[in-house]
Structure formats: structure tokens, C-alpha cells
Short mmCIF file of C-alpha atoms in Angstrom, two decimals:
data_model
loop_
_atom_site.label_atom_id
_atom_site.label_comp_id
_atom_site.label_asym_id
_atom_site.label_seq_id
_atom_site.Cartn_x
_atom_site.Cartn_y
_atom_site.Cartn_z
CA UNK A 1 -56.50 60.13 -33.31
CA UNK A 2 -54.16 58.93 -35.69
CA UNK A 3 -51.63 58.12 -33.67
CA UNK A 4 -54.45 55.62 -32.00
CA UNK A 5 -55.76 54.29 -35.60
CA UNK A 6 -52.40 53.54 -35.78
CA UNK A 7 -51.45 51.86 -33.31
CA UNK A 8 -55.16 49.78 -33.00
CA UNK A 9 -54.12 48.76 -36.50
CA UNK A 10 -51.10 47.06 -35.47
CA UNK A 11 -52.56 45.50 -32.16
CA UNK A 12 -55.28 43.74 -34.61
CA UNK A 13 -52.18 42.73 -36.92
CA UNK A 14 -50.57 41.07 -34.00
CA UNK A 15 -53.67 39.51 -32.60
CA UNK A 16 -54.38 38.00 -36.19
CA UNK A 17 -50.97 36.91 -36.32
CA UNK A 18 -50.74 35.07 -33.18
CA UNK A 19 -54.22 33.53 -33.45
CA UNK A 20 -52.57 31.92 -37.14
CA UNK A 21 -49.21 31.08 -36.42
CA UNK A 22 -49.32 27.11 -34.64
CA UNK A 23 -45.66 28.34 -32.84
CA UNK A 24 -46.18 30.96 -31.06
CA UNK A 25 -46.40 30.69 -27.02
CA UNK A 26 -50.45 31.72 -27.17
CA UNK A 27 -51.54 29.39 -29.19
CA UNK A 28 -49.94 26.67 -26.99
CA UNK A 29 -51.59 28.13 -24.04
CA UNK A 30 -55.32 27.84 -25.83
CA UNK A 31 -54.23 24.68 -27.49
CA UNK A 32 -56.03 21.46 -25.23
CA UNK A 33 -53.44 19.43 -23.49
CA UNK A 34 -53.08 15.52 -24.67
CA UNK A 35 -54.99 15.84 -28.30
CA UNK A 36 -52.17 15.23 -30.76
CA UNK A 37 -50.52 12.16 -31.94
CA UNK A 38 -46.91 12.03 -32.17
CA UNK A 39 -47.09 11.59 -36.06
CA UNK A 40 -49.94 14.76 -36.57
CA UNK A 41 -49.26 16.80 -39.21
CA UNK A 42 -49.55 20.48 -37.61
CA UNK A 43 -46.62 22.64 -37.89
CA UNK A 44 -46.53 22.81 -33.84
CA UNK A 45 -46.08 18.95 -33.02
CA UNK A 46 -44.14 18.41 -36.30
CA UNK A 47 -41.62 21.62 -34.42
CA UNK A 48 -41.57 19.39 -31.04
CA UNK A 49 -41.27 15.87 -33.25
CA UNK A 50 -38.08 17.45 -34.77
CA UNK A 51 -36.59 18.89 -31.64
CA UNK A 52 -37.36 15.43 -29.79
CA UNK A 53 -35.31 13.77 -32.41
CA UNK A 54 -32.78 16.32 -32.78
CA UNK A 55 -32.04 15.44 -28.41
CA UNK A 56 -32.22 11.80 -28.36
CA UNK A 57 -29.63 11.86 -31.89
CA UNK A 58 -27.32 13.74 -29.92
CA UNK A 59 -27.48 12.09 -26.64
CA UNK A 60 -27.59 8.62 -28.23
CA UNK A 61 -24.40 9.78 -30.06
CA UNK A 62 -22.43 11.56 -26.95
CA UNK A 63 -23.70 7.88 -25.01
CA UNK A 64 -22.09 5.83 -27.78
CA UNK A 65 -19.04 7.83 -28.95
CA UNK A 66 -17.85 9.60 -25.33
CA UNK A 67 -19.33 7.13 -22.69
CA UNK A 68 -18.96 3.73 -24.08
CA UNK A 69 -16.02 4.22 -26.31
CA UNK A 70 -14.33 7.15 -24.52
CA UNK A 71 -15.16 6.86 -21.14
CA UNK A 72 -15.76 3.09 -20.42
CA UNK A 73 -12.69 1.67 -21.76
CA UNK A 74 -10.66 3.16 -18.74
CA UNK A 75 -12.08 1.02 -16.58
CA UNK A 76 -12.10 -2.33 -18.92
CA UNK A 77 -8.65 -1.30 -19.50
CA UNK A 78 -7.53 -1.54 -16.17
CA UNK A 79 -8.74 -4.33 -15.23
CA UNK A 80 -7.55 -6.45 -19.26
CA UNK A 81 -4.61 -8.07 -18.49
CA UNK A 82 -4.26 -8.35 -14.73
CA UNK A 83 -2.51 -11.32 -14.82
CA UNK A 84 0.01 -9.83 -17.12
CA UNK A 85 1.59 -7.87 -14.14
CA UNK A 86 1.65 -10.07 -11.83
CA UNK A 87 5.56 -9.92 -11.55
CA UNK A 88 5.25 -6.68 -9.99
CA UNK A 89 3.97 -8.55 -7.06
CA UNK A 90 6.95 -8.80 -4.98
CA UNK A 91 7.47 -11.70 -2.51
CA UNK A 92 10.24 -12.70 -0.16
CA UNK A 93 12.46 -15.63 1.10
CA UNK A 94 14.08 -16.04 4.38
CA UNK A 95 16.20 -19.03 4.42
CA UNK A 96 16.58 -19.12 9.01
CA UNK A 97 17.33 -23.05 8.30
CA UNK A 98 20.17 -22.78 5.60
CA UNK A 99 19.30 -26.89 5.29
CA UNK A 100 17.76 -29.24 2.49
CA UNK A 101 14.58 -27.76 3.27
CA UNK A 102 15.81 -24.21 3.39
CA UNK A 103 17.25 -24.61 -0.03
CA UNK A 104 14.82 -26.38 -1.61
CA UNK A 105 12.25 -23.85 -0.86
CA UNK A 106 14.27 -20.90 -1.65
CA UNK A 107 15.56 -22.16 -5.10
CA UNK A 108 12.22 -23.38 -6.15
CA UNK A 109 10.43 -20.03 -5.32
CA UNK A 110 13.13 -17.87 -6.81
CA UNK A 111 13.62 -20.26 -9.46
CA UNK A 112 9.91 -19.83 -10.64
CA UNK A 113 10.03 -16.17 -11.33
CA UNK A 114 10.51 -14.20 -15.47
CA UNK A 115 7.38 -14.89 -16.21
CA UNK A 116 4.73 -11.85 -16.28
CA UNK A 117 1.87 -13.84 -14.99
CA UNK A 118 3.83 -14.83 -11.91
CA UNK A 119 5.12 -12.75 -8.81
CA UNK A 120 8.58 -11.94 -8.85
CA UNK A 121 10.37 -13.57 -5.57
CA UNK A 122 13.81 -12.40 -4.41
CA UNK A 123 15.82 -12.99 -1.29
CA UNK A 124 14.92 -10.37 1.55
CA UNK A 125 17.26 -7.73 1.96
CA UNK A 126 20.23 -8.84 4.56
CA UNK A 127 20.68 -5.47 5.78
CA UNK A 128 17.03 -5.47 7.31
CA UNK A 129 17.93 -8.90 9.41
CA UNK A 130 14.82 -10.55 9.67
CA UNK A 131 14.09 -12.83 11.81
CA UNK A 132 11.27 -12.08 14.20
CA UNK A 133 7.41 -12.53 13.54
CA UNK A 134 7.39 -9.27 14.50
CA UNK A 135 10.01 -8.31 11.95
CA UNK A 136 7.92 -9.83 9.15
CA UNK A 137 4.67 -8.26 9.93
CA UNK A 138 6.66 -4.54 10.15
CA UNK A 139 7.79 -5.38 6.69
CA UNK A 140 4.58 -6.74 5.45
CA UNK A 141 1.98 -3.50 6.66
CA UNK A 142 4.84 -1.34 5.89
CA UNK A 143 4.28 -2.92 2.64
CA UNK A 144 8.10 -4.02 1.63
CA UNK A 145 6.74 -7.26 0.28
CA UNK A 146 3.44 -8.71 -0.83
CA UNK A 147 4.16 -12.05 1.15
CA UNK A 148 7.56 -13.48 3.10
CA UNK A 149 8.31 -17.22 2.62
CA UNK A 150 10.27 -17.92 5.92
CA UNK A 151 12.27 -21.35 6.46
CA UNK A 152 12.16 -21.24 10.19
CA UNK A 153 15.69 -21.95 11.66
CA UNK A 154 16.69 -25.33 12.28
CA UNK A 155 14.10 -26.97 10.29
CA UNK A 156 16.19 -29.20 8.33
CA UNK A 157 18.27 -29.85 11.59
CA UNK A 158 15.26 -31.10 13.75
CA UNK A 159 14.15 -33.53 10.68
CA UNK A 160 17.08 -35.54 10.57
CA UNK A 161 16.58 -35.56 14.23
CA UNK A 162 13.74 -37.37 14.08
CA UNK A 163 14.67 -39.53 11.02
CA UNK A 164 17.55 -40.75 13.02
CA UNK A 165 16.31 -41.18 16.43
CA UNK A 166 12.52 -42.56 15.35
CA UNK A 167 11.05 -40.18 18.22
CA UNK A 168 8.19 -37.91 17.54
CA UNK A 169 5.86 -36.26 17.73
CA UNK A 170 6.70 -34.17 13.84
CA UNK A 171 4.70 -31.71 12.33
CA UNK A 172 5.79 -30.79 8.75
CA UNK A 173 3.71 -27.87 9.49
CA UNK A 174 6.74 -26.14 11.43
CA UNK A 175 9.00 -26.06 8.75
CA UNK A 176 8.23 -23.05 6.75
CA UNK A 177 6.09 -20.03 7.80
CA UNK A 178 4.03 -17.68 4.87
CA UNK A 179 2.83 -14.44 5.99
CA UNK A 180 0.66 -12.24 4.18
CA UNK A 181 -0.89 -8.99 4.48
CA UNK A 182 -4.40 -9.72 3.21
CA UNK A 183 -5.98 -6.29 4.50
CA UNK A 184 -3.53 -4.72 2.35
CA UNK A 185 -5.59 -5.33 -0.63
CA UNK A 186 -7.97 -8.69 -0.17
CA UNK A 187 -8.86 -8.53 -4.32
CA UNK A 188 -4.72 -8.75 -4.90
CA UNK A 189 -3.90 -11.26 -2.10
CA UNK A 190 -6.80 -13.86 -2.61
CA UNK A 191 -6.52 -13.35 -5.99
CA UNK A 192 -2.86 -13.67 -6.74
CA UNK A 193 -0.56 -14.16 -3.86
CA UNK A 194 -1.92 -16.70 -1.61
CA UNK A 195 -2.71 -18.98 -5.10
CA UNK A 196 0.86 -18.62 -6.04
CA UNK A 197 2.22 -19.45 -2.71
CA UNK A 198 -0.59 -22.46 -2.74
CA UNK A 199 0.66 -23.93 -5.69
CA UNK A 200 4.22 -23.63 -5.26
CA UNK A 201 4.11 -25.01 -2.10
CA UNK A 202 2.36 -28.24 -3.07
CA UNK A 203 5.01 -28.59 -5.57
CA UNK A 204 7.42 -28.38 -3.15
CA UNK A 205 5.83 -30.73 -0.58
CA UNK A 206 5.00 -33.40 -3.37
CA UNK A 207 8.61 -33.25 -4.36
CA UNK A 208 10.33 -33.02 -1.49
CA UNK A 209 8.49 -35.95 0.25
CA UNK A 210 9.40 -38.36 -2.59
CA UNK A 211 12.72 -37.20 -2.44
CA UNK A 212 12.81 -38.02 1.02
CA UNK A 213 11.12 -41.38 0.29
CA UNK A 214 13.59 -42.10 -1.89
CA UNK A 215 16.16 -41.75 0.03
CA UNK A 216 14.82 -43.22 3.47
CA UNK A 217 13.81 -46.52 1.02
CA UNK A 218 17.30 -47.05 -0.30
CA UNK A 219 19.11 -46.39 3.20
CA UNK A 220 16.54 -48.39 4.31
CA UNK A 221 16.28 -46.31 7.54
CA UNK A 222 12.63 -46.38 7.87
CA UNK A 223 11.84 -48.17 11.02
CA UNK A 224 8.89 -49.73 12.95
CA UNK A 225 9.21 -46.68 15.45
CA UNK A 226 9.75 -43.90 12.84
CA UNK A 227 6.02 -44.76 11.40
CA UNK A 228 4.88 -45.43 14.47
CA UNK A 229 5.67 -42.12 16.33
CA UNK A 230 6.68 -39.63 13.89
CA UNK A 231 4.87 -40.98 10.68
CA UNK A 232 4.43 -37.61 8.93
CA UNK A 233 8.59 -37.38 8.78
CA UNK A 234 8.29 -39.78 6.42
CA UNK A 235 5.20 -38.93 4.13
CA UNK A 236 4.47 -35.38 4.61
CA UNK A 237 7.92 -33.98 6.10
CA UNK A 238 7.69 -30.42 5.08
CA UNK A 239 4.30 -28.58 5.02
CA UNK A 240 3.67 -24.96 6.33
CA UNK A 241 1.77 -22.81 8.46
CA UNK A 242 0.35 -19.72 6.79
CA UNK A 243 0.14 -16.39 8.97
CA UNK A 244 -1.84 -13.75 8.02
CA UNK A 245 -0.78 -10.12 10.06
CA UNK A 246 -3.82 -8.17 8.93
CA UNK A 247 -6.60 -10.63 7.86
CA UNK A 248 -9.45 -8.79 5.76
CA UNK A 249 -12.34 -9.74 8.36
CA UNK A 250 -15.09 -7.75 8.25
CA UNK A 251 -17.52 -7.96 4.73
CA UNK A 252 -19.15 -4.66 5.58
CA UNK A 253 -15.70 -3.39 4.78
CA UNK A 254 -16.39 -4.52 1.17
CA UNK A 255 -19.17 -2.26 0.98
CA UNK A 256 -17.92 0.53 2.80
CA UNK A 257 -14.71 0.60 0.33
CA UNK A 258 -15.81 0.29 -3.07
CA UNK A 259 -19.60 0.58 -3.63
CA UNK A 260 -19.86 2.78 -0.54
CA UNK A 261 -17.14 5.45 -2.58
CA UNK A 262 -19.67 5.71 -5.46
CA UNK A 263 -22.58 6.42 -2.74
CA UNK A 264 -20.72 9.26 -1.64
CA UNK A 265 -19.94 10.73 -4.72
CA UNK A 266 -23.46 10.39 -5.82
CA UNK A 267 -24.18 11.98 -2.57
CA UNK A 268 -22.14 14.87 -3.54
CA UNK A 269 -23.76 14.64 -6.75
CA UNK A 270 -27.55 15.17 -5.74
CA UNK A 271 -26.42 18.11 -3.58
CA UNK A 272 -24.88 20.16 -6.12
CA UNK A 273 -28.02 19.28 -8.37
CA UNK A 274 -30.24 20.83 -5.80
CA UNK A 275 -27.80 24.15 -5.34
CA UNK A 276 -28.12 24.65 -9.09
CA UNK A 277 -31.81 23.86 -9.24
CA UNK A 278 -32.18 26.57 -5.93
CA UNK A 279 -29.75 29.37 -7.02
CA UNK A 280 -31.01 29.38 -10.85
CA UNK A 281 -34.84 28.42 -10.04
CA UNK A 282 -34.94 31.71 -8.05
CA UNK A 283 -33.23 33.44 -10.06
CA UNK A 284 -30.06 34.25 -7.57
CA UNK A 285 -27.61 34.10 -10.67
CA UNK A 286 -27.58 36.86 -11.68
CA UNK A 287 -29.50 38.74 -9.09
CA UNK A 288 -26.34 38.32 -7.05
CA UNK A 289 -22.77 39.37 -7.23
CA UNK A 290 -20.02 37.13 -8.21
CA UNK A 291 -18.78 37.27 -4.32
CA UNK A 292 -21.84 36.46 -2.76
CA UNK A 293 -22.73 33.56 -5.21
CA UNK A 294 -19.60 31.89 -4.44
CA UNK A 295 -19.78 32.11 -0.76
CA UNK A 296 -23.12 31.14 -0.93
CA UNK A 297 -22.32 27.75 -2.51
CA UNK A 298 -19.40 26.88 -0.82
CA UNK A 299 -21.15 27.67 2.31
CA UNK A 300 -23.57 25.24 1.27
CA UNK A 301 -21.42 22.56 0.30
CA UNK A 302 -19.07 23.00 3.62
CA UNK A 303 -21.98 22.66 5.80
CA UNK A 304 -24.15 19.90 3.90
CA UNK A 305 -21.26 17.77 3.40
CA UNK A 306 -20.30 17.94 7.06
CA UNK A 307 -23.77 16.79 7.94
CA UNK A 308 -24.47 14.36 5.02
CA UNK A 309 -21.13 12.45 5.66
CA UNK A 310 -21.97 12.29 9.32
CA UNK A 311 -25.21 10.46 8.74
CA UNK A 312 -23.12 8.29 5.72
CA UNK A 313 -20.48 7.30 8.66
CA UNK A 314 -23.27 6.68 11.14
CA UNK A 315 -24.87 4.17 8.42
CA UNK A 316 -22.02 2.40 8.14
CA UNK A 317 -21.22 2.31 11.79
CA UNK A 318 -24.68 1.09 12.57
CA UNK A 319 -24.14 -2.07 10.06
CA UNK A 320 -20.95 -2.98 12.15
CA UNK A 321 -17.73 -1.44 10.48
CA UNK A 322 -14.61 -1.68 12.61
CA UNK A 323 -13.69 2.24 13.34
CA UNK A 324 -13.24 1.57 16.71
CA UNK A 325 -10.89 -1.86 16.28
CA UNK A 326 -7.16 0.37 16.49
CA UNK A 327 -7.98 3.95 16.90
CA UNK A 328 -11.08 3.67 19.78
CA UNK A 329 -13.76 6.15 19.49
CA UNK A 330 -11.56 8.23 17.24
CA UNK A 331 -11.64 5.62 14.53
CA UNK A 332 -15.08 6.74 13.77
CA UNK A 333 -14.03 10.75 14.28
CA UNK A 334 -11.05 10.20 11.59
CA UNK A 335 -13.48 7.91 9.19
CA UNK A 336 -16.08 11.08 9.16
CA UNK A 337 -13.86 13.93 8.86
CA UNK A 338 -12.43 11.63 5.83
CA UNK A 339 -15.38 11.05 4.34
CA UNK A 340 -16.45 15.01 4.95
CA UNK A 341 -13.47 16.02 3.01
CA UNK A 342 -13.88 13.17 0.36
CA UNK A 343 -17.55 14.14 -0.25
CA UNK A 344 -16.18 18.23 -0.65
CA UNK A 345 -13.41 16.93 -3.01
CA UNK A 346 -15.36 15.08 -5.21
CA UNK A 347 -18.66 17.76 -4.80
CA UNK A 348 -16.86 20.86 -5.29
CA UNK A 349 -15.08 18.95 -8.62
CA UNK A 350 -18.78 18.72 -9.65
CA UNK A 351 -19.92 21.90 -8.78
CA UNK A 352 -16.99 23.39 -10.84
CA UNK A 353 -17.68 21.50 -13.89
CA UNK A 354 -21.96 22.12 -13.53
CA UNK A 355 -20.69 25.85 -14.15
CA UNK A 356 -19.26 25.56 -17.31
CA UNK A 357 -21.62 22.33 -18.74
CA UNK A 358 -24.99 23.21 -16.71
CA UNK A 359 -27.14 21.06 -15.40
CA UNK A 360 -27.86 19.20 -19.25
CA UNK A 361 -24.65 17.83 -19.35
CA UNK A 362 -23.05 17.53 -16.12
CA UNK A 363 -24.30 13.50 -16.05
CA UNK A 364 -21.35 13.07 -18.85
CA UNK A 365 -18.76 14.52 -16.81
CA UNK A 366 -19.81 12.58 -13.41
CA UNK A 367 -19.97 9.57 -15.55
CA UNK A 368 -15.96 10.00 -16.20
CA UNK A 369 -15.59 11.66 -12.80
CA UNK A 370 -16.58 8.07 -11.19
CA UNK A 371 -14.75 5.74 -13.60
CA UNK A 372 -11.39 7.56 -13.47
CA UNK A 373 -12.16 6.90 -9.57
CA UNK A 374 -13.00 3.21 -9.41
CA UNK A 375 -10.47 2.32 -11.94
CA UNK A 376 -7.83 2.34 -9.49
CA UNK A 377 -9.94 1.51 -6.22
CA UNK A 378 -10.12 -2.56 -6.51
CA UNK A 379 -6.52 -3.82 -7.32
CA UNK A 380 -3.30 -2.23 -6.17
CA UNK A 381 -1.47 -0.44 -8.45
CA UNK A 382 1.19 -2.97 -9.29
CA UNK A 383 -1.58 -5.06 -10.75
CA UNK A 384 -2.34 -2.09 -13.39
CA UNK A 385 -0.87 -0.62 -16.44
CA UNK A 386 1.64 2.70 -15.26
CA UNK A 387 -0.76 5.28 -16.42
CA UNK A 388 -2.92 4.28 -13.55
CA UNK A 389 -0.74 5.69 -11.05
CA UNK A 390 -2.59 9.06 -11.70
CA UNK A 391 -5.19 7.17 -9.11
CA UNK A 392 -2.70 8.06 -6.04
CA UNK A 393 -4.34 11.30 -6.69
CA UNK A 394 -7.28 10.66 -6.48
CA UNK A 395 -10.34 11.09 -4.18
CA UNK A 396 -10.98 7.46 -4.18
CA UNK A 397 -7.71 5.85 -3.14
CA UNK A 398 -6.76 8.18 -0.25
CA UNK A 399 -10.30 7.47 1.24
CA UNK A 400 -9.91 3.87 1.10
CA UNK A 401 -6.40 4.10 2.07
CA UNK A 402 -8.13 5.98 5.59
CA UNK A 403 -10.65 3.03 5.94
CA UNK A 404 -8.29 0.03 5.50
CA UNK A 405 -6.05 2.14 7.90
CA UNK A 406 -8.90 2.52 10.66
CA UNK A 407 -10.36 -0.86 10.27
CA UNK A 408 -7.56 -3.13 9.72
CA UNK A 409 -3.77 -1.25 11.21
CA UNK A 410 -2.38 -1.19 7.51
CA UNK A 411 -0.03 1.36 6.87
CA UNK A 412 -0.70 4.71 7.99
CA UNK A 413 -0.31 7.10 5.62
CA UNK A 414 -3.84 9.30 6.82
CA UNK A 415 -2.03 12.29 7.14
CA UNK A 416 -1.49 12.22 3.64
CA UNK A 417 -4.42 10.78 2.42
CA UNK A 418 -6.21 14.34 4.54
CA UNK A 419 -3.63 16.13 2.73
CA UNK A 420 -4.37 15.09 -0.72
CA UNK A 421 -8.22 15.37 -0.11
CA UNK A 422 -7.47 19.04 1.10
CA UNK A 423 -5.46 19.95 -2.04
CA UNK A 424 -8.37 18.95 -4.20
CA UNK A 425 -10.66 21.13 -2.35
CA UNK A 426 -8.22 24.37 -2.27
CA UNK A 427 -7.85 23.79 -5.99
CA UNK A 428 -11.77 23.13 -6.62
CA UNK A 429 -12.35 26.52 -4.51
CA UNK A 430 -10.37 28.01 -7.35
CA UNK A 431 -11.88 26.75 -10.25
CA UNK A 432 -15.51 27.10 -8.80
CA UNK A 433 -14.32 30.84 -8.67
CA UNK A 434 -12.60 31.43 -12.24
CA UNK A 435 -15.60 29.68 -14.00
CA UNK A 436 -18.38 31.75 -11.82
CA UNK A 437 -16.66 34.74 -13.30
CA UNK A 438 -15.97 33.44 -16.88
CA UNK A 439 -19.96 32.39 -17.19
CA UNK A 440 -20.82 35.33 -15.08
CA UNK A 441 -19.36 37.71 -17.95
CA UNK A 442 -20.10 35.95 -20.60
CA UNK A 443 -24.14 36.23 -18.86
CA UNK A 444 -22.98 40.02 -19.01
CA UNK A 445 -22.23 40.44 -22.56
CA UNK A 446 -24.89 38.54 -23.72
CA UNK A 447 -27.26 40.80 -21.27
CA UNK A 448 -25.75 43.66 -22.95
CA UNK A 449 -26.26 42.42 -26.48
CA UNK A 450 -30.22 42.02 -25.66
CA UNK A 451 -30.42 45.95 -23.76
CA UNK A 452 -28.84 46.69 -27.34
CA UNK A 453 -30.78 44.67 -29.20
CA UNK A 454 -34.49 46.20 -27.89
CA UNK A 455 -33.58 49.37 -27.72
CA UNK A 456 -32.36 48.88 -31.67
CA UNK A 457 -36.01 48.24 -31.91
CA UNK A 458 -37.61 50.14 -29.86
CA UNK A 459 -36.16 52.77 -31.60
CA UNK A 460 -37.53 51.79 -35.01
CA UNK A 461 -40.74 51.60 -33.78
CA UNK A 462 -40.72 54.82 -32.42
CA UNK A 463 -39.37 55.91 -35.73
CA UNK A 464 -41.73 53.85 -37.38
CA UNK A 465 -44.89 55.54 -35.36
CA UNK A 466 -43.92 59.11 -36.32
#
């Protein structure tokens, strides 16, 4: 009976207790929802008011110091001085005509490179013997140069043909020949290359033709048939005709390869969000064993993402991308096997890092995880400062290596760009599974801490009772 007196005692101690203190879980439970202002006084809201602030402090402070100061600047930075490395755009001059016109174009092209904000042309290799179309667009997607200036043979020779004889028709037009690669990165070649080649060019027609004025004017050799039949030998006698091996063609492309790469990551983001939200919502960590979590997650991931990117690929097939252009029906097979192994390389990288952060703060890390990625995924490299070559590593590049390769015949490197997306994944496997058992003992030690912990008290209320 005294045991019970006792223990009665206590139970109306703990009642009165919890019916006084404003922060304990019961109280909330009787207390009416919506009936407090966010300024009231009572010791509960002023608890939530503090916590509130104590959140939006820190986030506002991780936003400003980590994500706009630390994070942002990697992609501002790549993209600063552009213009500044444009010399390590490198072109090419083929002199075939070895004439006036051949040197005149050569020396004024070659003669306008040193500066940084201006590619850097040199005089094509003589060991590779170019002289083919077909020679210049190997070189070109194999991606040798960034443009060839050719002086098509006899050029020169076939001028002074017509100057002399007065027959036509001329075409100034067949005097030099510029190819480009455009598909090889549009942003680099509209942007830089086929300006340059613009400009230098008109320069060279402007001065050439008065040159040739000139010369015609104080030889007098201008005659009534010259301007009759051939009249652009005298006033526009050297032009050229621009050739473009692998024009950029298709605007869904646009989509597919830039914005489309952060859809996919945010793809893989959402998914890994839900496997968190499932495994710890039903409380399979830590019902399970290390083992089973981990194949049950990259389970998940191997057979989501194989679906998912299917029904990505299929979107962007049904808005007219070019898989099939080179490759046939396998164009589309290689884009969504790419894409399948993009999405597990850049999912798995997330689901590795939502381990060790959790769910809170995993938005910080994708933030970086997708600007480290773009950085390097809208100008070539050559454009960007050196420690941006990190980006031939990553997830971004080899994918939209893969498209520009299935779309538009650039330079196949696919077996490559697979092989880097594959490392990623082995390496993401093996991070996913030292952090699942780095958090899964830590979960342990804590876990034994607690057992500790109550039966510490348990004891002294046993002792306590007697």
C-alpha cells in the first residue's frame, strides 16, 4: 500500500507538471491549433519564434557565404574572360594556289595572331598533305583545327587569266574555301571563329580589290570586255565560299544538351529524395542490415533510372531530335543507355552525399553538384581557364559529347564517354557503401548510448522506489 501511495504520488507530480509546463508534447496536443500570434508572449511560441529564427539565420548565411560566394563564382568564373583565350582557338591555312592571292591570305591571317582575344592561325601541318574536301572535314571532326582557310589551287593563276584575256564568267567566290565544324561546339564557332574569319576576310577582300584596282588603272588594262563579261575580276576579285562539314541544325539539340542535362540530374535528384523519404519514413534504416539497405537502393536506382531515362529519351525523340540521322534506330538505343548511365552517375553521387548530409542539406551539395557540371558544358575547353579541364570528367561533358556524336557525326569518342560514366558509378557504389556503414555505426553507438542511458535511470528509480 505504500508502494502504491508512492507511486500515485508521483503520477499526480507528473500530471501537474505537464499540465504547467507550455513545452512539453501534451500541452501542444490540448493546445487549439491557429490561436497565437507570431509575437505572443507564451514560453511555447516564444520556443518556436527562436528556433524559426535560429533556421532561417543559418540558411540565409550557408545561401550567402557557400552558394553565392562559394559556389556561384565557378560558374561566373568560367565564363569572365572568354575572349581572353581566344588564342587557344586554333585555325589553319592551306596555301593550294602559292599566288598573290595565296599569299595575301596566308600572311594576313597568320600575320593577325599574339593577341589573346584572337585565334591563333598557323600553317597546316605538311606532313598531313591536305588537299581534299574530304581531307579538311577528317581534320576538322577529328578536331585538329577549329577552322581551315584553304586557297584553292590555281586561284591566282585563273585571275590573271581572265584579266588578260577579258573572258568570263569570274566568281571571286572560288578563290578561297573556309570550313568549319560548327556542330563541334555552335556557342564557340558562332561566337568566335566564324566572326574572326568574317572580319579578316573583308579586310582582305577590301584590300586586295584596291590593290588590284590600282594596278589594273595604272596598266590601264581594264577593257570594255573585261567589265562587260567578267566585271567582278575587277571589283570584287577574291571573295570566298564558306563550308560548314557538320552544321549545328537542329534547335531541339539546344535543349536536349544543356538545359535538358540539368532535367536529368534533377531527375536523379527527386528519385533519391523519394528513396530517403521511403526507407527512413518506414523506418527500414535501421530495421535492416547494412547489406540489404544497400542492395535495396541501388536496386532502386538501377531500375528507376533505366525506366525514367527511357521516358526522358522518348520526350526528346517525340520533339524531333536527330538519333536516328548517323547511327539509324540505334542512335536512339546509344542516346538512352547514355542518358541511363548519366542519370546513375549523377543519382548515385547524390545518394552518397544524402547519407552523410540527410535530406536538410543535400539541396547545398546538388546546388554545387550542378554548377561544377554546367560550368564546362557551353564553351569548349580552350575557351576556359585550365582548372576547368576537371570537366572532361565529368557527367555532363561525356553526355553531351554522346549527343553531338549521335546527332551531328562529330568525333566519336562514345566509348569513352560510356566509360567515364561507368567509372563514376563503380566509384559511387563504393562510397554509397562506406558512408551506409560509417552513419550506420555511428546510429549504433548512439543507440547504445540511449539503452545505457535508460537503464542508468531506470535503475535509480528502482532504487529510488525501495
Amino acid at each position: 500500500m505504500k508502494r502504491s501511495a508512492v507511486d500515485s504520488l508521483q503520477s499526480s507530480d507528473d500530471d501537474a507538471t505537464a499540465v504547467t509546463h507550455p513545452g512539453d508534447r501534451r500541452v501542444q496536443a490540448e493546445d487549439p491549433p491557429f490561436t497565437h500570434g507570431f509575437l505572443d508572449k507564451d514560453p511555447e511560441t516564444s520556443r518556436a519564434r527562436s528556433l524559426y529564427f535560429k533556421i532561417i539565420a543559418g540558411t540565409l548565411l550557408l545561401v550567402f557565404t557557400y552558394v553565392i560566394w562559394g559556389v556561384l563564382p565557378i560558374y561566373w568564373g568560367s565564363v569572365f574572360k572568354l575572349y581572353h583565350h581566344a588564342h587557344n582557338l586554333h585555325g589553319w591555312i592551306v596555301d593550294l594556289d602559292g599566288g598573290a592571292i595565296g599569299q595575301t591570305v596566308a600572311q594576313t591571317f597568320i600575320g593577325g595572331s599574339g593577341p589573346t582575344t584572337k585565334m591563333t592561325w598557323l600553317t597546316a601541318p605538311s606532313n598531313l598533305n591536305l588537299t581534299t574536301r574530304e581531307q579538311f572535314e577528317h581534320a576538322l571532326v577529328n578536331e585538329k583545327a577549329w577552322a581551315i582557310v584553304a586557297i584553292n589551287q590555281g586561284a591566282t593563276e585563273h585571275l590573271n587569266q581572265v584579266l588578260s584575256s577579258g573572258n568570263g564568267p569570274y566568281n571571286g567566290t572560288s578563290a578561297v574555301t573556309v570550313y568549319i565544324n560548327e556542330a563541334r561546339s555552335s556557342n564557340a564557332v558562332r561566337g568566335f571563329v566564324l566572326p574572326e574569319v568574317q572580319m579578316t576576310m573583308a579586310q582582305i577582300e577590301a584590300r586586295f580589290a584596291a590593290q588590284q584596282a590600282t594596278r589594273l588603272g595604272s596598266s590601264g588594262s581594264v577593257s570594255a570586255s573585261l567589265l562587260t563579261n567578267a566585271p567582278l575580276a575587277v571589283v570584287n576579285p577574291l571573295a570566298y565560299t564558306l563550308d560548314n562539314v557538320r552544321p549545328f541544325d537542329s534547335a531541339i539539340v539546344t535543349v536536349v544538351n544543356f538545359v535538358g542535362l540539368i532535367y536529368v540530374t534533377i531527375i536523379a535528384f527527386v528519385t533519391v529524395v523519394a528513396n530517403y523519404n521511403a526507407t527512413t519514413a518506414n523506418n527500414l534504416f535501421p530495421r535492416l542490415t547494412i547489406s540489404t539497405l544497400i542492395t535495396l537502393r541501388l536496386t532502386f536506382y538501377f531500375c528507376s533510372y533505366f525506366v525514367l531515362s527511357c521516358f526522358f529519351s522518348l520526350l526528346n525523340l517525340a520533339f524531333g531530335t536527330p538519333f536516328s540521322r548517323y547511327f539509324g534506330s540505334s542512335g536512339f538505343v546509344i542516346y538512352w543507355v547514355m542518358a541511363w548511365v548519366s542519370m546513375l552517375a549523377l543519382g548515385l553521387t547524390l545518394d552518397a552525399m544524402i547519407i552523410l548530409l540527410t535530406v536538410k542539406m543535400i539541396p547545398f551539395f546538388l546546388i554545387f553538384w550542378i554548377v561544377i557540371n554546367v560550368s564546362i558544358a557551353a564553351y569548349p575547353f580552350e575557351l576556359l581557364p585550365g582548372v576547368f579541364r576537371y570537366g572532361y570528367a565529368m557527367p555532363f561533358y561525356n553526355l553531351s559529347r554522346t549527343v553531338l556524336t549521335i546527332c551531328f557525326n562529330t568525333k566519336n569518342e562514345i566509348g569513352m564517354n560510356f566509360g567515364i560514366q561507368i567509372a563514376w558509378v563503380v566509384l559511387n557504389i563504393g562510397t554509397i557503401t562506406l558512408f551506409s556503414i560509417f552513419v550506420s555505426k555511428r546510429y549504433l553507438n548512439q543507440y547504445r548510448k540511449s539503452q545505457e542511458t535508460t537503464a542508468d535511470v531506470e535503475k535509480t528509480r528502482e532504487a529510488g522506489a525501495v
